PDB file of C-alpha atoms in Angstrom:
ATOM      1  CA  UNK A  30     -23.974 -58.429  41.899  1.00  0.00           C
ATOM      2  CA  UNK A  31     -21.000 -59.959  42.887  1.00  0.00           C
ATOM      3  CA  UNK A  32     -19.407 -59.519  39.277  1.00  0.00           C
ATOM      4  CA  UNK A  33     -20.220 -55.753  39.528  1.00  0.00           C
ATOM      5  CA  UNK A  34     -18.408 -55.434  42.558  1.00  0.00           C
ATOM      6  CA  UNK A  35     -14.737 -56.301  40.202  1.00  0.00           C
ATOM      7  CA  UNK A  36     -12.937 -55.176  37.739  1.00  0.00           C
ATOM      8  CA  UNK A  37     -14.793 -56.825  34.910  1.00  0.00           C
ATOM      9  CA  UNK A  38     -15.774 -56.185  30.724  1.00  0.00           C
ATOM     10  CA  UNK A  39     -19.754 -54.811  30.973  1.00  0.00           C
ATOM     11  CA  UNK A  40     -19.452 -55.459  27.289  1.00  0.00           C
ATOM     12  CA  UNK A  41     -18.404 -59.084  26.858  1.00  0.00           C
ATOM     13  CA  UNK A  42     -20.239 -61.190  25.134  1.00  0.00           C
ATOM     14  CA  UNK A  43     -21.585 -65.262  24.920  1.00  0.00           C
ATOM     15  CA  UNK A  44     -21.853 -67.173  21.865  1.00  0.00           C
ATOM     16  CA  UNK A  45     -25.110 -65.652  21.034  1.00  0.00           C
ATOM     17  CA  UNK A  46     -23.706 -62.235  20.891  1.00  0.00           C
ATOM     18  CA  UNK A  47     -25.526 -60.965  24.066  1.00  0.00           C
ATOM     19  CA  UNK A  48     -23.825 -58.884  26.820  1.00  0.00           C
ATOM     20  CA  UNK A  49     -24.956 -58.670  30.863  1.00  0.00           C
ATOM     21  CA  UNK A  50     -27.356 -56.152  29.761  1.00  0.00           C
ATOM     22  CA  UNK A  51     -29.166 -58.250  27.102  1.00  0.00           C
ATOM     23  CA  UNK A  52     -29.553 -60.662  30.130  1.00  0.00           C
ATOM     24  CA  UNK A  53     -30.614 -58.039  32.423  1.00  0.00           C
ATOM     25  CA  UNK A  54     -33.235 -56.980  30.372  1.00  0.00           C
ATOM     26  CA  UNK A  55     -34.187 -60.702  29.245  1.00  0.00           C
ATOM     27  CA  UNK A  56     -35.199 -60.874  33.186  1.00  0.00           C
ATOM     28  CA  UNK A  57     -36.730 -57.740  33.961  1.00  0.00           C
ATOM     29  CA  UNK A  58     -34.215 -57.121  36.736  1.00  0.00           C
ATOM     30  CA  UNK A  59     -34.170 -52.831  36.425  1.00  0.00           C
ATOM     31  CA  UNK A  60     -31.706 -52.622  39.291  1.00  0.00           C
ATOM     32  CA  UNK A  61     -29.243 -55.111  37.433  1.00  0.00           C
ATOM     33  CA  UNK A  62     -29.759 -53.072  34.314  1.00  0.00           C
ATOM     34  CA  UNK A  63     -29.164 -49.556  35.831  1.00  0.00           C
ATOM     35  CA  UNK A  64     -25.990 -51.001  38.066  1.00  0.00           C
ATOM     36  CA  UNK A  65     -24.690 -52.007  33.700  1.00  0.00           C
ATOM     37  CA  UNK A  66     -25.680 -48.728  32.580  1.00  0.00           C
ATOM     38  CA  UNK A  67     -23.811 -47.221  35.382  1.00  0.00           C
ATOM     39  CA  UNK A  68     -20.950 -48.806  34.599  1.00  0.00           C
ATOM     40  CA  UNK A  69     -20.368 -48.066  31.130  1.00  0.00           C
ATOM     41  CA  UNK A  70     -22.638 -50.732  29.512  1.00  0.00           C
ATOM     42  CA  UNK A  71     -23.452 -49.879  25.522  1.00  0.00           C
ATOM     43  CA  UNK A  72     -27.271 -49.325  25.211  1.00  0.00           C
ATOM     44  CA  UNK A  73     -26.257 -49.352  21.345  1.00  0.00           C
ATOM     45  CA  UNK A  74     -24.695 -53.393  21.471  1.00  0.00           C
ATOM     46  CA  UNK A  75     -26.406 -55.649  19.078  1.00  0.00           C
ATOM     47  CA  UNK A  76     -26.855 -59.577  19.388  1.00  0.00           C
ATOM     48  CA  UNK A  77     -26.645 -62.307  16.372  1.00  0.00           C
ATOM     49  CA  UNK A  78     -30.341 -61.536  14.877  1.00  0.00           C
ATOM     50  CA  UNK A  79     -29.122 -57.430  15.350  1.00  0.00           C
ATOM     51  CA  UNK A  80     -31.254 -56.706  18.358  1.00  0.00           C
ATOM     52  CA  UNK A  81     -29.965 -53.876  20.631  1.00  0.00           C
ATOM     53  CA  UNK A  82     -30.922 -54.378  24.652  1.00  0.00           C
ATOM     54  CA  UNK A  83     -34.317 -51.759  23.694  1.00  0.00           C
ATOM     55  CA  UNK A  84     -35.627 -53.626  20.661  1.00  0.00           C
ATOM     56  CA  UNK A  85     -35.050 -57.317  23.455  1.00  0.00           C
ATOM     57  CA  UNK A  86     -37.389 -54.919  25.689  1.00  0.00           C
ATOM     58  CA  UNK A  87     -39.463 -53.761  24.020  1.00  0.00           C
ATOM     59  CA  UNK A  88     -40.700 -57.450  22.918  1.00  0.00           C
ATOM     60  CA  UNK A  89     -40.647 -58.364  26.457  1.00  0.00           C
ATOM     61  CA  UNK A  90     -42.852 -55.377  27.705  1.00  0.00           C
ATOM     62  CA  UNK A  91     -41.352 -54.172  31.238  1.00  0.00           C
ATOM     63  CA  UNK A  92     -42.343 -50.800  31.299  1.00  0.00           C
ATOM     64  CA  UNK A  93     -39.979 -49.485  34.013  1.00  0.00           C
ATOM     65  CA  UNK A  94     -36.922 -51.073  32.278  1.00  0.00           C
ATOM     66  CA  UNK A  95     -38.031 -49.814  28.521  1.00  0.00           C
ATOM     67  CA  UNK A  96     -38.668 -46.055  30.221  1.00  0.00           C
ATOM     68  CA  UNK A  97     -34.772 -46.431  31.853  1.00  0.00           C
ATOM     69  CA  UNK A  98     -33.353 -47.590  28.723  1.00  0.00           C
ATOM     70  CA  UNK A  99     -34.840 -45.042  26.798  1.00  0.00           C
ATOM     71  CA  UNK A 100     -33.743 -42.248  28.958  1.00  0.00           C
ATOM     72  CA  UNK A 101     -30.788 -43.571  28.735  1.00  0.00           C
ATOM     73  CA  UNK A 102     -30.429 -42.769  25.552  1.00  0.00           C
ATOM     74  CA  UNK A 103     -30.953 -45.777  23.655  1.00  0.00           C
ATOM     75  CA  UNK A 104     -32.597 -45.034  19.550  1.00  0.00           C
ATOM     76  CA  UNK A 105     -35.657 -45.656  19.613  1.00  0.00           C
ATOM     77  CA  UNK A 106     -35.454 -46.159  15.800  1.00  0.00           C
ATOM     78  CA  UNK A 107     -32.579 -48.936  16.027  1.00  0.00           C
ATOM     79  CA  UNK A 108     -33.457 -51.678  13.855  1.00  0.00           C
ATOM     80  CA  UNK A 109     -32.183 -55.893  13.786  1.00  0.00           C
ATOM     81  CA  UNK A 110     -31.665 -57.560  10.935  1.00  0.00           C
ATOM     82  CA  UNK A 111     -34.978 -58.399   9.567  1.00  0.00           C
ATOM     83  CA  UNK A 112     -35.467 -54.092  10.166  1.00  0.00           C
ATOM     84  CA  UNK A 113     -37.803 -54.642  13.088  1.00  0.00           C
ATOM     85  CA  UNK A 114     -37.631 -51.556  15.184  1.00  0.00           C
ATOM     86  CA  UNK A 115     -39.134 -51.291  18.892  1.00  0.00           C
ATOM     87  CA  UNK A 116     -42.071 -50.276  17.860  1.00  0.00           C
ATOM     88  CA  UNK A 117     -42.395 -53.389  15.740  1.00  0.00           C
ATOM     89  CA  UNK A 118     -41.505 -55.406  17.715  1.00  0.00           C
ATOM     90  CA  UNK A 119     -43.899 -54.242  20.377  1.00  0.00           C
ATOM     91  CA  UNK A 120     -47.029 -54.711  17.833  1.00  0.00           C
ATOM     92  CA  UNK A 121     -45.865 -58.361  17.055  1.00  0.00           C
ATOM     93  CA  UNK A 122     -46.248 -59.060  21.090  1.00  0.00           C
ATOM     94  CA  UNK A 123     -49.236 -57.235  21.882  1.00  0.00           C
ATOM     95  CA  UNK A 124     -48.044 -54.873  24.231  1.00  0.00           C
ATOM     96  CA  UNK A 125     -50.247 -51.455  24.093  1.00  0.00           C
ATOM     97  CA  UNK A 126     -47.999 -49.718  26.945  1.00  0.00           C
ATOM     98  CA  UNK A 127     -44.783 -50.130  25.394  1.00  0.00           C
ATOM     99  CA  UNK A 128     -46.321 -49.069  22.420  1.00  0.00           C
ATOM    100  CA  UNK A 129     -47.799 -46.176  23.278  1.00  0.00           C
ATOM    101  CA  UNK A 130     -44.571 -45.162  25.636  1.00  0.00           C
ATOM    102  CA  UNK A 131     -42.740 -45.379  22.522  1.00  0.00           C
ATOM    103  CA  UNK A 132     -44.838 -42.986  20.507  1.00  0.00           C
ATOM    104  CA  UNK A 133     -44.475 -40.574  23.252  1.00  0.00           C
ATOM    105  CA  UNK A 134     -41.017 -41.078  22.491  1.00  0.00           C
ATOM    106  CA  UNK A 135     -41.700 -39.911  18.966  1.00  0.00           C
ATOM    107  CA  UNK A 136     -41.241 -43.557  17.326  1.00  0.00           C
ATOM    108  CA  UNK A 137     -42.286 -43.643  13.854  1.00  0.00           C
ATOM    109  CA  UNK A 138     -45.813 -45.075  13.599  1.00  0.00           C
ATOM    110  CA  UNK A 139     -45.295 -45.921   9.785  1.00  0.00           C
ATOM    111  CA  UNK A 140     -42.348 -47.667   9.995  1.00  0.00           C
ATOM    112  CA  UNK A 141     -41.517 -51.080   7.827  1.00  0.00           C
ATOM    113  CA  UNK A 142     -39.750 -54.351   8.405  1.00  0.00           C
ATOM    114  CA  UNK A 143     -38.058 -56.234   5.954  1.00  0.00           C
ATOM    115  CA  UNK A 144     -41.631 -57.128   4.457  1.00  0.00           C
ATOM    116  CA  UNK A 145     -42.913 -53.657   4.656  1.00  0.00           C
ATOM    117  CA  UNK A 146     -45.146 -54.682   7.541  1.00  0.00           C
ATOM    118  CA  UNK A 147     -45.862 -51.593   9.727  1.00  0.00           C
ATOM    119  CA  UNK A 148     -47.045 -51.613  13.217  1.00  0.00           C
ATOM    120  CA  UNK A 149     -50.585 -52.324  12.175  1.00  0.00           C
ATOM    121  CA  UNK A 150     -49.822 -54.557   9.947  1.00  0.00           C
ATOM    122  CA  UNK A 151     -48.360 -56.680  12.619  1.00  0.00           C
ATOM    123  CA  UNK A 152     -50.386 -55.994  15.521  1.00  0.00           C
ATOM    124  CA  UNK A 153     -53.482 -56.969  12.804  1.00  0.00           C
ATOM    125  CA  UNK A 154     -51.465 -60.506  11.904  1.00  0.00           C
ATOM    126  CA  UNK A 155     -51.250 -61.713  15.394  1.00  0.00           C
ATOM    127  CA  UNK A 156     -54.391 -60.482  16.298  1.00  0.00           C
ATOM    128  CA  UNK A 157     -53.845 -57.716  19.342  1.00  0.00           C
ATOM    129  CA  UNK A 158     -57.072 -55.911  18.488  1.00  0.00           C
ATOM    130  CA  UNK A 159     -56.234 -53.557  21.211  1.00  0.00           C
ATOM    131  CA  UNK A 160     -53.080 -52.560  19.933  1.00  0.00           C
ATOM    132  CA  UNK A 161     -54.742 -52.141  16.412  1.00  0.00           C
ATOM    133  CA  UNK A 162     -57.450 -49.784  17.728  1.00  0.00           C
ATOM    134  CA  UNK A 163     -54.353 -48.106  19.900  1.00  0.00           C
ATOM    135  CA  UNK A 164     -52.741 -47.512  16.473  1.00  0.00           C
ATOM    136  CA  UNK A 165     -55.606 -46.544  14.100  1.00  0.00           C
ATOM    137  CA  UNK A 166     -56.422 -43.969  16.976  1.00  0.00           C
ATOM    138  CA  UNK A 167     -52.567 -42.528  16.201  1.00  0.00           C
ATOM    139  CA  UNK A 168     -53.911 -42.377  12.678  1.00  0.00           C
ATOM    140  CA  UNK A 169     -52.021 -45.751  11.621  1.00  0.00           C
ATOM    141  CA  UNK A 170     -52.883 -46.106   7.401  1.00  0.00           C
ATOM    142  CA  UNK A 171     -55.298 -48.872   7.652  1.00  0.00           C
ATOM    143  CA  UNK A 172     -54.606 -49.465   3.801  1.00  0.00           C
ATOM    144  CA  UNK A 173     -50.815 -49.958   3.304  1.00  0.00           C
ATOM    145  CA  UNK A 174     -49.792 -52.879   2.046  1.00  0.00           C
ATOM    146  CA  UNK A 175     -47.063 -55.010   2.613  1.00  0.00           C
ATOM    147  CA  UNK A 176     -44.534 -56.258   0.347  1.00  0.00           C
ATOM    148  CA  UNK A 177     -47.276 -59.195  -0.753  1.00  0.00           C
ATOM    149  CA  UNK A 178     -49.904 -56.203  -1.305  1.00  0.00           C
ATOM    150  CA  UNK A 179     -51.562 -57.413   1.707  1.00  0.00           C
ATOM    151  CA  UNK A 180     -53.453 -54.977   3.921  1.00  0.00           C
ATOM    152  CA  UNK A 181     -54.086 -55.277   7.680  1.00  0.00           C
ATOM    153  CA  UNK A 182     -57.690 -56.549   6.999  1.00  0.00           C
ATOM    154  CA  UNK A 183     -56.243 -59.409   5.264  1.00  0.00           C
ATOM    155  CA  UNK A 184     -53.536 -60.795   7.710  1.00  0.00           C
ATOM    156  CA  UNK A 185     -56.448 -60.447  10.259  1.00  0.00           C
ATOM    157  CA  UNK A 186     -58.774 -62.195   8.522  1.00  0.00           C
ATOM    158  CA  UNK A 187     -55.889 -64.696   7.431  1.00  0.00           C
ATOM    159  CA  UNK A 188     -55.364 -65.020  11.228  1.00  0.00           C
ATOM    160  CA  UNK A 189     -58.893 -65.445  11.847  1.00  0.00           C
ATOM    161  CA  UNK A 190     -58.770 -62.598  14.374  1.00  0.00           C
ATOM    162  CA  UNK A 191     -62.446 -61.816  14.686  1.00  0.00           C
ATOM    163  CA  UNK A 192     -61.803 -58.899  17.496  1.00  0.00           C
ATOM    164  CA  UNK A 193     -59.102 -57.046  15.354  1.00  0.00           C
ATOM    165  CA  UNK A 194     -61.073 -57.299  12.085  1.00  0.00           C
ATOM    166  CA  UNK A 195     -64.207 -55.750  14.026  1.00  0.00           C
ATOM    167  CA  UNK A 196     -61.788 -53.119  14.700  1.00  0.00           C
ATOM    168  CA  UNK A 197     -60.791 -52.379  11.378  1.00  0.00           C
ATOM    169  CA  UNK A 198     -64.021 -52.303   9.472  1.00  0.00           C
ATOM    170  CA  UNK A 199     -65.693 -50.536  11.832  1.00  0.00           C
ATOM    171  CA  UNK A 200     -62.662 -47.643  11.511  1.00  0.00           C
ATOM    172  CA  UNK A 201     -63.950 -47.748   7.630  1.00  0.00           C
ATOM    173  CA  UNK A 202     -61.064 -50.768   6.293  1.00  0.00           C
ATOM    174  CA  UNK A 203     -61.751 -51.438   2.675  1.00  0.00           C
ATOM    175  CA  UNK A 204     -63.337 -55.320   2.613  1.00  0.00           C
ATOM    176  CA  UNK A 205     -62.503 -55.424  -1.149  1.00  0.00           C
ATOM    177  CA  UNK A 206     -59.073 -54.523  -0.821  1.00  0.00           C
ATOM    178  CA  UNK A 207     -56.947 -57.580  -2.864  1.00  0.00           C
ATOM    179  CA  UNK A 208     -53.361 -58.594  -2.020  1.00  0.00           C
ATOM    180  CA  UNK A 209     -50.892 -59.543  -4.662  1.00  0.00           C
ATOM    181  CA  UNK A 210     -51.872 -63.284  -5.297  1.00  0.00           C
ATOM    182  CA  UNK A 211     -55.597 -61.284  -5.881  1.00  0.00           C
ATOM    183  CA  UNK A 212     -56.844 -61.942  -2.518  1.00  0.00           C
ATOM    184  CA  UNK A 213     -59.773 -60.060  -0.383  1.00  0.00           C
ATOM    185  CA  UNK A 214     -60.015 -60.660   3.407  1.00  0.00           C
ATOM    186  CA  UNK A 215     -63.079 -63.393   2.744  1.00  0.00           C
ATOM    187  CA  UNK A 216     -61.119 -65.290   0.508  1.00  0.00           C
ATOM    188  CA  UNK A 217     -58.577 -65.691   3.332  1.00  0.00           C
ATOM    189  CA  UNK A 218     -60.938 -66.280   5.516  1.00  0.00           C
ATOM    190  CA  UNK A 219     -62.612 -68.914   3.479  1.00  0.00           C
ATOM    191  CA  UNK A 220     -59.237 -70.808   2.742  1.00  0.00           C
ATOM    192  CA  UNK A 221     -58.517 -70.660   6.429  1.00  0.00           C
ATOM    193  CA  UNK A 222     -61.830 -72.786   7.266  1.00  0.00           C
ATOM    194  CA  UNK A 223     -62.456 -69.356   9.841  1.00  0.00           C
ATOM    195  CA  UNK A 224     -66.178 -69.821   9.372  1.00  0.00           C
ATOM    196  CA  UNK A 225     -68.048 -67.438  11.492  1.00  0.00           C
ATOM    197  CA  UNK A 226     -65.541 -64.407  10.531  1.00  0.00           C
ATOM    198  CA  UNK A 227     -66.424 -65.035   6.772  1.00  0.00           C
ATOM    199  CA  UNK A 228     -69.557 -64.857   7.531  1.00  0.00           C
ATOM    200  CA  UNK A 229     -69.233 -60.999   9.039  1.00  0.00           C
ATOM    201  CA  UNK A 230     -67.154 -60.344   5.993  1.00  0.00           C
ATOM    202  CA  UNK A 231     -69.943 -61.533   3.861  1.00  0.00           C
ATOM    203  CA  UNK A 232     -72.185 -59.443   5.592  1.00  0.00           C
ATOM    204  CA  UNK A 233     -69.734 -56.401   5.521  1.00  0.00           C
ATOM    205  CA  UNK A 234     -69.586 -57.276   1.558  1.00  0.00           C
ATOM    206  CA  UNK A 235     -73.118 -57.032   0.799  1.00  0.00           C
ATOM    207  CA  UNK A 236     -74.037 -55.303  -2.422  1.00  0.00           C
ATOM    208  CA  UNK A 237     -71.344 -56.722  -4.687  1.00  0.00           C
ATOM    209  CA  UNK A 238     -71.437 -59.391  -6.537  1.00  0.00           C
ATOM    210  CA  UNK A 239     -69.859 -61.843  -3.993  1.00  0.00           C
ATOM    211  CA  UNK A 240     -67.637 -63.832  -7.223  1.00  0.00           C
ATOM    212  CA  UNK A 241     -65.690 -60.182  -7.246  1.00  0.00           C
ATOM    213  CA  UNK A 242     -65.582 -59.973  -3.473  1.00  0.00           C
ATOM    214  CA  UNK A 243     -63.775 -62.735  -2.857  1.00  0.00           C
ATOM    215  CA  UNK A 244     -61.687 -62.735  -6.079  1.00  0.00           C
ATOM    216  CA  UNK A 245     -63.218 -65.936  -6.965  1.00  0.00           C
ATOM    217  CA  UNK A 246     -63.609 -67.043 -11.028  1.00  0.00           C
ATOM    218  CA  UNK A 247     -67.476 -67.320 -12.097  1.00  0.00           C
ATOM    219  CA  UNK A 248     -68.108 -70.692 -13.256  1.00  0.00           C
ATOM    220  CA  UNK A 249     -70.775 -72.964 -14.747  1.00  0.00           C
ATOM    221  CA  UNK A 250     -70.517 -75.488 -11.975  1.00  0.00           C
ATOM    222  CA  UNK A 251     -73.674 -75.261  -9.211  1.00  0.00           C
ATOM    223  CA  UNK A 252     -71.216 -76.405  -6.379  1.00  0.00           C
ATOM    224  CA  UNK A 253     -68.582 -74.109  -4.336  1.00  0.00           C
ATOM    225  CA  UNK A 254     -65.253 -76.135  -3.889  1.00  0.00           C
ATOM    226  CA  UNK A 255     -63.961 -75.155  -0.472  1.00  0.00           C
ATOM    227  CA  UNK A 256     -59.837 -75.078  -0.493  1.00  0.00           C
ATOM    228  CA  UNK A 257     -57.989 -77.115   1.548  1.00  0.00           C
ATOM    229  CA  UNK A 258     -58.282 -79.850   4.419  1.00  0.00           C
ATOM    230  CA  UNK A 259     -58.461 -79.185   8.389  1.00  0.00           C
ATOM    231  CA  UNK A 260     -54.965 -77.319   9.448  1.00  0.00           C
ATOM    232  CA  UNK A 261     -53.465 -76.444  12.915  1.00  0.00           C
ATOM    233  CA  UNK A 262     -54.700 -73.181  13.027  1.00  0.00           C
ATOM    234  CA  UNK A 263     -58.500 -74.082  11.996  1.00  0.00           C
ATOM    235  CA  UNK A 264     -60.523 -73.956  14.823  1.00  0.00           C
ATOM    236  CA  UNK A 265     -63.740 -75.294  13.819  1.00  0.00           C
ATOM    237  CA  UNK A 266     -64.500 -78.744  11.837  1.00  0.00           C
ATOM    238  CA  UNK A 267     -63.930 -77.816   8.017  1.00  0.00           C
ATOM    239  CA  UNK A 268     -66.768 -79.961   6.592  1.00  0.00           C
ATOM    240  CA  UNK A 269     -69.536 -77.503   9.003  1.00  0.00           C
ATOM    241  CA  UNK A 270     -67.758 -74.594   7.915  1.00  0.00           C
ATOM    242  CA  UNK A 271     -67.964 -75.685   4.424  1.00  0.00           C
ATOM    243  CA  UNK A 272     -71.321 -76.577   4.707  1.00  0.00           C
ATOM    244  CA  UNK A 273     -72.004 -73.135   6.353  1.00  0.00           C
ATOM    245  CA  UNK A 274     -70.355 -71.291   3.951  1.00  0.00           C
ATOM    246  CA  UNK A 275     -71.313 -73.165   1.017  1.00  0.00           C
ATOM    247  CA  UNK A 276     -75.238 -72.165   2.384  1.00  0.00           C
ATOM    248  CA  UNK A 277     -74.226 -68.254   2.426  1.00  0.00           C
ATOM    249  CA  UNK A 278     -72.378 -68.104  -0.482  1.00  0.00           C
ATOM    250  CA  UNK A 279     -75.798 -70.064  -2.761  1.00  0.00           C
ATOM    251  CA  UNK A 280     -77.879 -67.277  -0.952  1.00  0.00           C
ATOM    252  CA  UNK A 281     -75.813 -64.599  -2.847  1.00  0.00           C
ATOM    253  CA  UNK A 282     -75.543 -64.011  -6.934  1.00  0.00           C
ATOM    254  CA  UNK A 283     -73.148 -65.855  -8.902  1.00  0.00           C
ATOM    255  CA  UNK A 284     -71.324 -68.816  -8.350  1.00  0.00           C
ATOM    256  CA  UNK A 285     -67.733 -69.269  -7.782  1.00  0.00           C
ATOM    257  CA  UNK A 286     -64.733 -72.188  -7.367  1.00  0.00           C
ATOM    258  CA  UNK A 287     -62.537 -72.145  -4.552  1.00  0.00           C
ATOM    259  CA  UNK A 288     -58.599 -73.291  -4.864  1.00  0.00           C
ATOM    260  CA  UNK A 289     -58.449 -77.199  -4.130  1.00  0.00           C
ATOM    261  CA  UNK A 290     -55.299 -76.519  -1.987  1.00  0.00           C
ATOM    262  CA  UNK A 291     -54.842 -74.244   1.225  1.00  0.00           C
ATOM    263  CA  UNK A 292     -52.328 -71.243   0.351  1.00  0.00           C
ATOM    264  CA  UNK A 293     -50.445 -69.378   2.563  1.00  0.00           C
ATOM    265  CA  UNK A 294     -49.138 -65.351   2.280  1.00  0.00           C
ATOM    266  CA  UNK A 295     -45.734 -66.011   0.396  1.00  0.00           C
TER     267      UNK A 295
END
C-alpha cells in the first residue's frame, strides 16, 4: 500500500513477465487489485506463458475479483499461448461459479485450446463432473473431438472419472465413439486398470459385440491380455482388475487381445 502511495510504474514487470496486478490477483487481495486498476494498471498485460491478470483469475476462482476485472473491462475471450481462454481455464480447475459468471458474460462455450479441447472436454479430463453437467446443461457438444479425435467420454474414462462419465452417458454420450488411435471409452478404461468404471461401460455397451466396442482385434486365443503394469494413476491392484475384467469380458461374445503396453492420448 505503501508503493501506491508514490510515484511509481503500475505496469512494471519481474522476470516472469508479471505486473502488481498479476500478483494482486495471484492473492485474492480485491482491494489491492482495484487501488492498480485505479491507477492506470493494464487489465490487457500478458505474462511469459501469455496469461492476462483475467485468464490468472479465472484459474484461481475468486469470484469478487473475476466480477471486478471483468467490469473492468478485461476480454473475456483473451487467450495465452497454448489458446486457453478464461473459460478454459476455469473447466481445467473445476470452478462452476467462475464458469458460469463467465457465460453470463457471453464467453464462448465452444471454444478450443491449442488441442481443440473445449470446456467440456477439459472439465471431462480432470474429472469436475459438476462443471460437466454445468456445461452440457448450456448445451456443451458432448461429441466434439479434440485434435486426437477424442471425445469427452474418453478423457473421462481415460481419467477414470466415474462421477463425470455418469454424467455424460446419462445426457445420451455415444459409448462407441473411437478416438484417432481407434479408441472407445472402455478401451481406455481397460488400459488404465480403472476396473469398476469398465465395468459400467460394459454394461452401458451391452448389445454389441464387445470385440467392436472396445476396438479390440478378434482372435483365436481363449485368453484376454490386459495392457500394461500398475501406474501412478491406477487406483486399484491391476492383477484383481484383470481378473475382474477378464471374468466380464468371457461372459460376453467374442474374444479379443489387449495391447501388451499402457498408451497414453498423444
Amino acid at each position: 500500500m505503501l508503493l501506491l502511495s508514490h510515484d511509481f510504474d503500475v505496469n512494471m514487470m519481474d522476470d516472469s513477465g508479471r505486473t502488481p496486478l498479476f500478483w494482486a490477483v495471484e492473492h485474492g487481495n480485491t482491494e489491492v487489485v482495484r487501488l492498480l486498476l485505479e491507477r492506470g494498471a493494464s487489465l490487457e498485460a500478458k505474462n511469459r506463458s501469455g496469461a492476462t491478470p483475467l485468464l490468472q483469475m479465472a484459474a484461481t476462482g475468486d469470484i469478487e475479483t473475476l466480477t471486478l476485472l471483468l467490469d473492468s473491462g478485461s476480454d473475456v475471450e483473451a487467450r495465452d499461448n497454448e489458446g486457453r481462454t478464461p473459460l478454459l481455464h476455469a473447466a481445467t480447475n473445476g470452478h462452476v461459479e467462475v464458469a458460469e459468471v463467465l457465460l453470463k458474460r457471453r464467453a464462448t462455450l465452444e471454444c478450443k485450446d491449442a488441442r481443440e479441447r473445449t470446456p467440456l472436454t477439459l472439465a471431462a479430463l480432470h474429472g469436475h463432473h459438476r462443471l460437466v453437467r454445468l456445461l452440457l446443461k448450456k448445451e456443451a457438444k458432448m461429441e466434439r473431438p479434440d485434435a486426437f479425435g477424442a471425445t469427452p467420454l474418453s478423457h473421462a474414462a481415460y481419467g477414470g472419472h466415474m462421477e463425470a462419465v455418469k454424467v455424460l452417458v446419462v445426457a445420451g454420450a455415444n459409448v462407441r465413439a473411437r478416438d484417432g488411435m481407434g479408441y472407445t471409452a472402455l478401451r481406455w478404461a481397460l488400459e488404465k486398470g480403472h476396473g469398476r468404471l469398465a465395468e459400467m461401460l460394459l454394461q452401458c455397451g451391452s448389445g454389441e459385440d464387445l470385440g467392436n466396442c472396445i476396438g479390440g482385434e478378434d482372435t483365436d486365443d481363449e485368453e484376454v491380455v490386459m495392457g500394461g503394469g500398475p501406474g501412478p494413476d491406477q487406483s486399484e491392484s491391476h492383477g484383481s482388475v484383470s481378473e475382474m475384467i477378464t471374468g466380464l469380458l468371457r461372459g460376453k461374445k467374442g474374444r479379443f487381445s489387449m495391447p501388451t503396453k499402457s498408451r497414453t492420448f498423444p
